PDB file of N, CA and C in Angstrom:
ATOM      1  N   MET P 603     144.855 162.659 154.416  1.00  0.00           N
ATOM      2  CA  MET P 603     144.046 161.850 153.536  1.00  0.00           C
ATOM      3  C   MET P 603     142.583 161.923 153.971  1.00  0.00           C
ATOM      4  N   ILE P 604     141.702 162.027 153.007  1.00  0.00           N
ATOM      5  CA  ILE P 604     140.266 162.049 153.268  1.00  0.00           C
ATOM      6  C   ILE P 604     139.674 160.746 152.736  1.00  0.00           C
ATOM      7  N   PRO P 605     139.131 159.889 153.607  1.00  0.00           N
ATOM      8  CA  PRO P 605     138.557 158.627 153.119  1.00  0.00           C
ATOM      9  C   PRO P 605     137.293 158.882 152.305  1.00  0.00           C
ATOM     10  N   ILE P 606     137.236 158.298 151.134  1.00  0.00           N
ATOM     11  CA  ILE P 606     136.080 158.479 150.248  1.00  0.00           C
ATOM     12  C   ILE P 606     135.412 157.137 150.003  1.00  0.00           C
ATOM     13  N   SER P 607     136.176 156.228 149.407  1.00  0.00           N
ATOM     14  CA  SER P 607     135.668 154.914 149.052  1.00  0.00           C
ATOM     15  C   SER P 607     136.858 154.041 148.672  1.00  0.00           C
ATOM     16  N   GLY P 608     136.674 152.755 148.711  1.00  0.00           N
ATOM     17  CA  GLY P 608     137.718 151.852 148.266  1.00  0.00           C
ATOM     18  C   GLY P 608     137.882 151.846 146.760  1.00  0.00           C
ATOM     19  N   ASN P 609     136.875 152.337 146.045  1.00  0.00           N
ATOM     20  CA  ASN P 609     136.909 152.345 144.592  1.00  0.00           C
ATOM     21  C   ASN P 609     136.182 153.592 144.089  1.00  0.00           C
ATOM     22  N   THR P 610     136.938 154.584 143.692  1.00  0.00           N
ATOM     23  CA  THR P 610     136.339 155.815 143.176  1.00  0.00           C
ATOM     24  C   THR P 610     136.528 155.895 141.673  1.00  0.00           C
ATOM     25  N   GLN P 611     135.799 156.778 141.031  1.00  0.00           N
ATOM     26  CA  GLN P 611     135.844 156.914 139.583  1.00  0.00           C
ATOM     27  C   GLN P 611     135.881 158.383 139.204  1.00  0.00           C
ATOM     28  N   ARG P 612     136.910 158.803 138.562  1.00  0.00           N
ATOM     29  CA  ARG P 612     137.063 160.151 138.031  1.00  0.00           C
ATOM     30  C   ARG P 612     136.960 161.220 139.126  1.00  0.00           C
ATOM     31  N   ILE P 613     137.722 162.227 139.007  1.00  0.00           N
ATOM     32  CA  ILE P 613     137.703 163.344 139.944  1.00  0.00           C
ATOM     33  C   ILE P 613     137.518 164.619 139.146  1.00  0.00           C
ATOM     34  N   SER P 614     136.662 165.503 139.617  1.00  0.00           N
ATOM     35  CA  SER P 614     136.506 166.810 138.978  1.00  0.00           C
ATOM     36  C   SER P 614     136.547 167.896 140.044  1.00  0.00           C
ATOM     37  N   ILE P 615     136.829 169.105 139.600  1.00  0.00           N
ATOM     38  CA  ILE P 615     136.969 170.240 140.505  1.00  0.00           C
ATOM     39  C   ILE P 615     136.046 171.355 140.024  1.00  0.00           C
ATOM     40  N   SER P 616     135.405 172.032 140.963  1.00  0.00           N
ATOM     41  CA  SER P 616     134.529 173.151 140.600  1.00  0.00           C
ATOM     42  C   SER P 616     135.339 174.258 139.918  1.00  0.00           C
ATOM     43  N   ASN P 617     134.654 175.098 139.189  1.00  0.00           N
ATOM     44  CA  ASN P 617     135.321 176.169 138.433  1.00  0.00           C
ATOM     45  C   ASN P 617     136.122 177.109 139.319  1.00  0.00           C
ATOM     46  N   ASP P 618     135.705 177.272 140.564  1.00  0.00           N
ATOM     47  CA  ASP P 618     136.428 178.160 141.480  1.00  0.00           C
ATOM     48  C   ASP P 618     137.462 177.403 142.321  1.00  0.00           C
ATOM     49  N   ASP P 619     137.698 176.136 142.012  1.00  0.00           N
ATOM     50  CA  ASP P 619     138.671 175.269 142.700  1.00  0.00           C
ATOM     51  C   ASP P 619     138.339 175.020 144.164  1.00  0.00           C
ATOM     52  N   ARG P 620     137.142 175.304 144.589  1.00  0.00           N
ATOM     53  CA  ARG P 620     136.780 175.118 145.995  1.00  0.00           C
ATOM     54  C   ARG P 620     136.304 173.705 146.305  1.00  0.00           C
ATOM     55  N   MET P 621     135.532 173.107 145.415  1.00  0.00           N
ATOM     56  CA  MET P 621     134.932 171.804 145.673  1.00  0.00           C
ATOM     57  C   MET P 621     135.530 170.736 144.750  1.00  0.00           C
ATOM     58  N   VAL P 622     135.697 169.531 145.317  1.00  0.00           N
ATOM     59  CA  VAL P 622     136.184 168.382 144.553  1.00  0.00           C
ATOM     60  C   VAL P 622     135.098 167.312 144.603  1.00  0.00           C
ATOM     61  N   PHE P 623     134.859 166.665 143.474  1.00  0.00           N
ATOM     62  CA  PHE P 623     133.803 165.662 143.367  1.00  0.00           C
ATOM     63  C   PHE P 623     134.380 164.368 142.811  1.00  0.00           C
ATOM     64  N   THR P 624     133.936 163.249 143.354  1.00  0.00           N
ATOM     65  CA  THR P 624     134.314 161.954 142.809  1.00  0.00           C
ATOM     66  C   THR P 624     133.193 160.953 143.057  1.00  0.00           C
ATOM     67  N   ALA P 625     132.947 160.106 142.086  1.00  0.00           N
ATOM     68  CA  ALA P 625     131.877 159.120 142.183  1.00  0.00           C
ATOM     69  C   ALA P 625     132.380 157.863 142.887  1.00  0.00           C
ATOM     70  N   ASP P 626     131.643 157.411 143.866  1.00  0.00           N
ATOM     71  CA  ASP P 626     131.916 156.175 144.590  1.00  0.00           C
ATOM     72  C   ASP P 626     131.460 155.017 143.709  1.00  0.00           C
ATOM     73  N   GLN P 627     132.313 154.027 143.512  1.00  0.00           N
ATOM     74  CA  GLN P 627     131.953 152.890 142.675  1.00  0.00           C
ATOM     75  C   GLN P 627     131.461 151.688 143.467  1.00  0.00           C
ATOM     76  N   THR P 628     131.309 151.852 144.783  1.00  0.00           N
ATOM     77  CA  THR P 628     130.763 150.770 145.601  1.00  0.00           C
ATOM     78  C   THR P 628     129.337 151.061 146.038  1.00  0.00           C
ATOM     79  N   LYS P 629     128.932 152.316 145.973  1.00  0.00           N
ATOM     80  CA  LYS P 629     127.583 152.745 146.349  1.00  0.00           C
ATOM     81  C   LYS P 629     127.158 153.855 145.387  1.00  0.00           C
ATOM     82  N   PRO P 630     125.868 154.005 145.151  1.00  0.00           N
ATOM     83  CA  PRO P 630     125.420 155.085 144.268  1.00  0.00           C
ATOM     84  C   PRO P 630     125.452 156.438 144.991  1.00  0.00           C
ATOM     85  N   GLN P 631     126.634 157.015 145.062  1.00  0.00           N
ATOM     86  CA  GLN P 631     126.774 158.307 145.724  1.00  0.00           C
ATOM     87  C   GLN P 631     127.966 159.065 145.168  1.00  0.00           C
ATOM     88  N   LEU P 632     127.943 160.352 145.395  1.00  0.00           N
ATOM     89  CA  LEU P 632     128.992 161.256 144.951  1.00  0.00           C
ATOM     90  C   LEU P 632     129.634 161.859 146.186  1.00  0.00           C
ATOM     91  N   ALA P 633     130.948 161.730 146.297  1.00  0.00           N
ATOM     92  CA  ALA P 633     131.662 162.341 147.417  1.00  0.00           C
ATOM     93  C   ALA P 633     131.977 163.788 147.058  1.00  0.00           C
ATOM     94  N   VAL P 634     131.763 164.676 148.015  1.00  0.00           N
ATOM     95  CA  VAL P 634     132.016 166.101 147.828  1.00  0.00           C
ATOM     96  C   VAL P 634     132.997 166.551 148.904  1.00  0.00           C
ATOM     97  N   ILE P 635     134.100 167.157 148.474  1.00  0.00           N
ATOM     98  CA  ILE P 635     135.132 167.599 149.401  1.00  0.00           C
ATOM     99  C   ILE P 635     135.309 169.107 149.246  1.00  0.00           C
ATOM    100  N   ASP P 636     135.244 169.804 150.342  1.00  0.00           N
ATOM    101  CA  ASP P 636     135.428 171.257 150.351  1.00  0.00           C
ATOM    102  C   ASP P 636     136.918 171.548 150.563  1.00  0.00           C
ATOM    103  N   ASN P 637     137.585 172.066 149.545  1.00  0.00           N
ATOM    104  CA  ASN P 637     139.018 172.355 149.621  1.00  0.00           C
ATOM    105  C   ASN P 637     139.360 173.430 150.639  1.00  0.00           C
ATOM    106  N   VAL P 638     138.422 174.290 150.958  1.00  0.00           N
ATOM    107  CA  VAL P 638     138.679 175.394 151.874  1.00  0.00           C
ATOM    108  C   VAL P 638     138.534 174.952 153.329  1.00  0.00           C
ATOM    109  N   ARG P 639     137.487 174.194 153.624  1.00  0.00           N
ATOM    110  CA  ARG P 639     137.190 173.817 155.012  1.00  0.00           C
ATOM    111  C   ARG P 639     137.611 172.405 155.354  1.00  0.00           C
ATOM    112  N   GLN P 640     138.598 171.861 154.709  1.00  0.00           N
ATOM    113  CA  GLN P 640     138.977 170.483 154.989  1.00  0.00           C
ATOM    114  C   GLN P 640     139.098 170.264 156.478  1.00  0.00           C
ATOM    115  N   PRO P 641     138.689 169.165 157.031  1.00  0.00           N
ATOM    116  CA  PRO P 641     138.090 168.045 156.338  1.00  0.00           C
ATOM    117  C   PRO P 641     136.577 168.164 156.213  1.00  0.00           C
ATOM    118  N   GLY P 642     136.100 169.062 155.416  1.00  0.00           N
ATOM    119  CA  GLY P 642     134.673 169.173 155.160  1.00  0.00           C
ATOM    120  C   GLY P 642     134.288 168.253 154.032  1.00  0.00           C
ATOM    121  N   GLU P 643     133.584 167.216 154.331  1.00  0.00           N
ATOM    122  CA  GLU P 643     133.223 166.216 153.332  1.00  0.00           C
ATOM    123  C   GLU P 643     131.733 165.958 153.401  1.00  0.00           C
ATOM    124  N   GLY P 644     131.140 165.708 152.256  1.00  0.00           N
ATOM    125  CA  GLY P 644     129.732 165.380 152.200  1.00  0.00           C
ATOM    126  C   GLY P 644     129.489 164.307 151.160  1.00  0.00           C
ATOM    127  N   VAL P 645     128.303 163.774 151.166  1.00  0.00           N
ATOM    128  CA  VAL P 645     127.924 162.736 150.215  1.00  0.00           C
ATOM    129  C   VAL P 645     126.574 163.104 149.626  1.00  0.00           C
ATOM    130  N   VAL P 646     126.460 162.956 148.312  1.00  0.00           N
ATOM    131  CA  VAL P 646     125.199 163.202 147.617  1.00  0.00           C
ATOM    132  C   VAL P 646     124.732 161.864 147.049  1.00  0.00           C
ATOM    133  N   PRO P 647     123.548 161.388 147.435  1.00  0.00           N
ATOM    134  CA  PRO P 647     123.051 160.128 146.885  1.00  0.00           C
ATOM    135  C   PRO P 647     122.712 160.279 145.396  1.00  0.00           C
ATOM    136  N   LEU P 648     122.946 159.218 144.645  1.00  0.00           N
ATOM    137  CA  LEU P 648     122.630 159.176 143.213  1.00  0.00           C
ATOM    138  C   LEU P 648     121.647 158.041 142.955  1.00  0.00           C
ATOM    139  N   PRO P 649     120.897 158.082 141.859  1.00  0.00           N
ATOM    140  CA  PRO P 649     119.954 157.005 141.562  1.00  0.00           C
ATOM    141  C   PRO P 649     120.640 155.705 141.141  1.00  0.00           C
ATOM    142  N   SER P 650     121.902 155.796 140.725  1.00  0.00           N
ATOM    143  CA  SER P 650     122.686 154.644 140.293  1.00  0.00           C
ATOM    144  C   SER P 650     124.158 155.035 140.389  1.00  0.00           C
ATOM    145  N   LEU P 651     125.059 154.106 140.151  1.00  0.00           N
ATOM    146  CA  LEU P 651     126.478 154.432 140.216  1.00  0.00           C
ATOM    147  C   LEU P 651     126.822 155.529 139.207  1.00  0.00           C
ATOM    148  N   GLY P 652     127.557 156.529 139.660  1.00  0.00           N
ATOM    149  CA  GLY P 652     128.009 157.599 138.780  1.00  0.00           C
ATOM    150  C   GLY P 652     129.346 157.242 138.169  1.00  0.00           C
ATOM    151  N   TYR P 653     129.677 157.866 137.064  1.00  0.00           N
ATOM    152  CA  TYR P 653     130.923 157.559 136.380  1.00  0.00           C
ATOM    153  C   TYR P 653     131.873 158.752 136.404  1.00  0.00           C
ATOM    154  N   GLY P 654     131.427 159.891 135.974  1.00  0.00           N
ATOM    155  CA  GLY P 654     132.257 161.084 135.955  1.00  0.00           C
ATOM    156  C   GLY P 654     131.402 162.313 136.141  1.00  0.00           C
ATOM    157  N   THR P 655     132.035 163.432 136.445  1.00  0.00           N
ATOM    158  CA  THR P 655     131.306 164.677 136.674  1.00  0.00           C
ATOM    159  C   THR P 655     132.017 165.834 135.980  1.00  0.00           C
ATOM    160  N   ALA P 656     131.275 166.898 135.748  1.00  0.00           N
ATOM    161  CA  ALA P 656     131.836 168.128 135.182  1.00  0.00           C
ATOM    162  C   ALA P 656     130.922 169.281 135.556  1.00  0.00           C
ATOM    163  N   ALA P 657     131.514 170.383 135.928  1.00  0.00           N
ATOM    164  CA  ALA P 657     130.735 171.590 136.237  1.00  0.00           C
ATOM    165  C   ALA P 657     130.347 172.278 134.935  1.00  0.00           C
ATOM    166  N   THR P 658     129.174 172.898 134.931  1.00  0.00           N
ATOM    167  CA  THR P 658     128.794 173.686 133.767  1.00  0.00           C
ATOM    168  C   THR P 658     129.684 174.923 133.696  1.00  0.00           C
ATOM    169  N   ARG P 659     129.736 175.544 132.558  1.00  0.00           N
ATOM    170  CA  ARG P 659     130.622 176.681 132.340  1.00  0.00           C
ATOM    171  C   ARG P 659     130.397 177.800 133.351  1.00  0.00           C
ATOM    172  N   ASP P 660     129.123 178.049 133.707  1.00  0.00           N
ATOM    173  CA  ASP P 660     128.830 179.117 134.669  1.00  0.00           C
ATOM    174  C   ASP P 660     129.028 178.673 136.122  1.00  0.00           C
ATOM    175  N   GLY P 661     129.334 177.382 136.342  1.00  0.00           N
ATOM    176  CA  GLY P 661     129.592 176.867 137.680  1.00  0.00           C
ATOM    177  C   GLY P 661     128.358 176.641 138.528  1.00  0.00           C
ATOM    178  N   ARG P 662     127.201 176.794 137.932  1.00  0.00           N
ATOM    179  CA  ARG P 662     125.956 176.669 138.695  1.00  0.00           C
ATOM    180  C   ARG P 662     125.524 175.214 138.901  1.00  0.00           C
ATOM    181  N   TRP P 663     125.859 174.346 137.971  1.00  0.00           N
ATOM    182  CA  TRP P 663     125.397 172.963 138.019  1.00  0.00           C
ATOM    183  C   TRP P 663     126.579 171.995 137.895  1.00  0.00           C
ATOM    184  N   LEU P 664     126.384 170.801 138.427  1.00  0.00           N
ATOM    185  CA  LEU P 664     127.350 169.725 138.259  1.00  0.00           C
ATOM    186  C   LEU P 664     126.657 168.625 137.469  1.00  0.00           C
ATOM    187  N   LEU P 665     127.221 168.250 136.336  1.00  0.00           N
ATOM    188  CA  LEU P 665     126.668 167.174 135.525  1.00  0.00           C
ATOM    189  C   LEU P 665     127.306 165.868 135.951  1.00  0.00           C
ATOM    190  N   VAL P 666     126.484 164.819 136.066  1.00  0.00           N
ATOM    191  CA  VAL P 666     126.985 163.497 136.480  1.00  0.00           C
ATOM    192  C   VAL P 666     126.600 162.477 135.408  1.00  0.00           C
ATOM    193  N   ALA P 667     127.592 161.742 134.915  1.00  0.00           N
ATOM    194  CA  ALA P 667     127.320 160.665 133.956  1.00  0.00           C
ATOM    195  C   ALA P 667     126.890 159.432 134.738  1.00  0.00           C
ATOM    196  N   ILE P 668     125.704 158.907 134.395  1.00  0.00           N
ATOM    197  CA  ILE P 668     125.174 157.717 135.053  1.00  0.00           C
ATOM    198  C   ILE P 668     124.901 156.699 133.934  1.00  0.00           C
ATOM    199  N   PRO P 669     125.846 155.778 133.689  1.00  0.00           N
ATOM    200  CA  PRO P 669     125.724 154.851 132.564  1.00  0.00           C
ATOM    201  C   PRO P 669     124.475 153.994 132.555  1.00  0.00           C
ATOM    202  N   ASP P 670     123.916 153.654 133.722  1.00  0.00           N
ATOM    203  CA  ASP P 670     122.723 152.812 133.745  1.00  0.00           C
ATOM    204  C   ASP P 670     121.505 153.524 133.182  1.00  0.00           C
ATOM    205  N   GLY P 671     121.558 154.841 133.057  1.00  0.00           N
ATOM    206  CA  GLY P 671     120.471 155.597 132.469  1.00  0.00           C
ATOM    207  C   GLY P 671     119.223 155.691 133.323  1.00  0.00           C
ATOM    208  N   LYS P 672     119.351 155.474 134.608  1.00  0.00           N
ATOM    209  CA  LYS P 672     118.184 155.532 135.488  1.00  0.00           C
ATOM    210  C   LYS P 672     117.886 156.959 135.872  1.00  0.00           C
TER     211      LYS P 672
END
């Protein structure tokens, strides 16, 4: 088990299945998990709480829904 947060929101996977992303609902941050190098985990700060994520078709970008619109 990889600890992320007590309350996460939506999980998405990169197009190459290497990275997993989930938005923390207790802090404005995105948890990033490397499926290849587990337990390789990182956190990306967000301007506000994120809701869901999706990789662009070419896999170059990760889109994050931020309902507060900040």
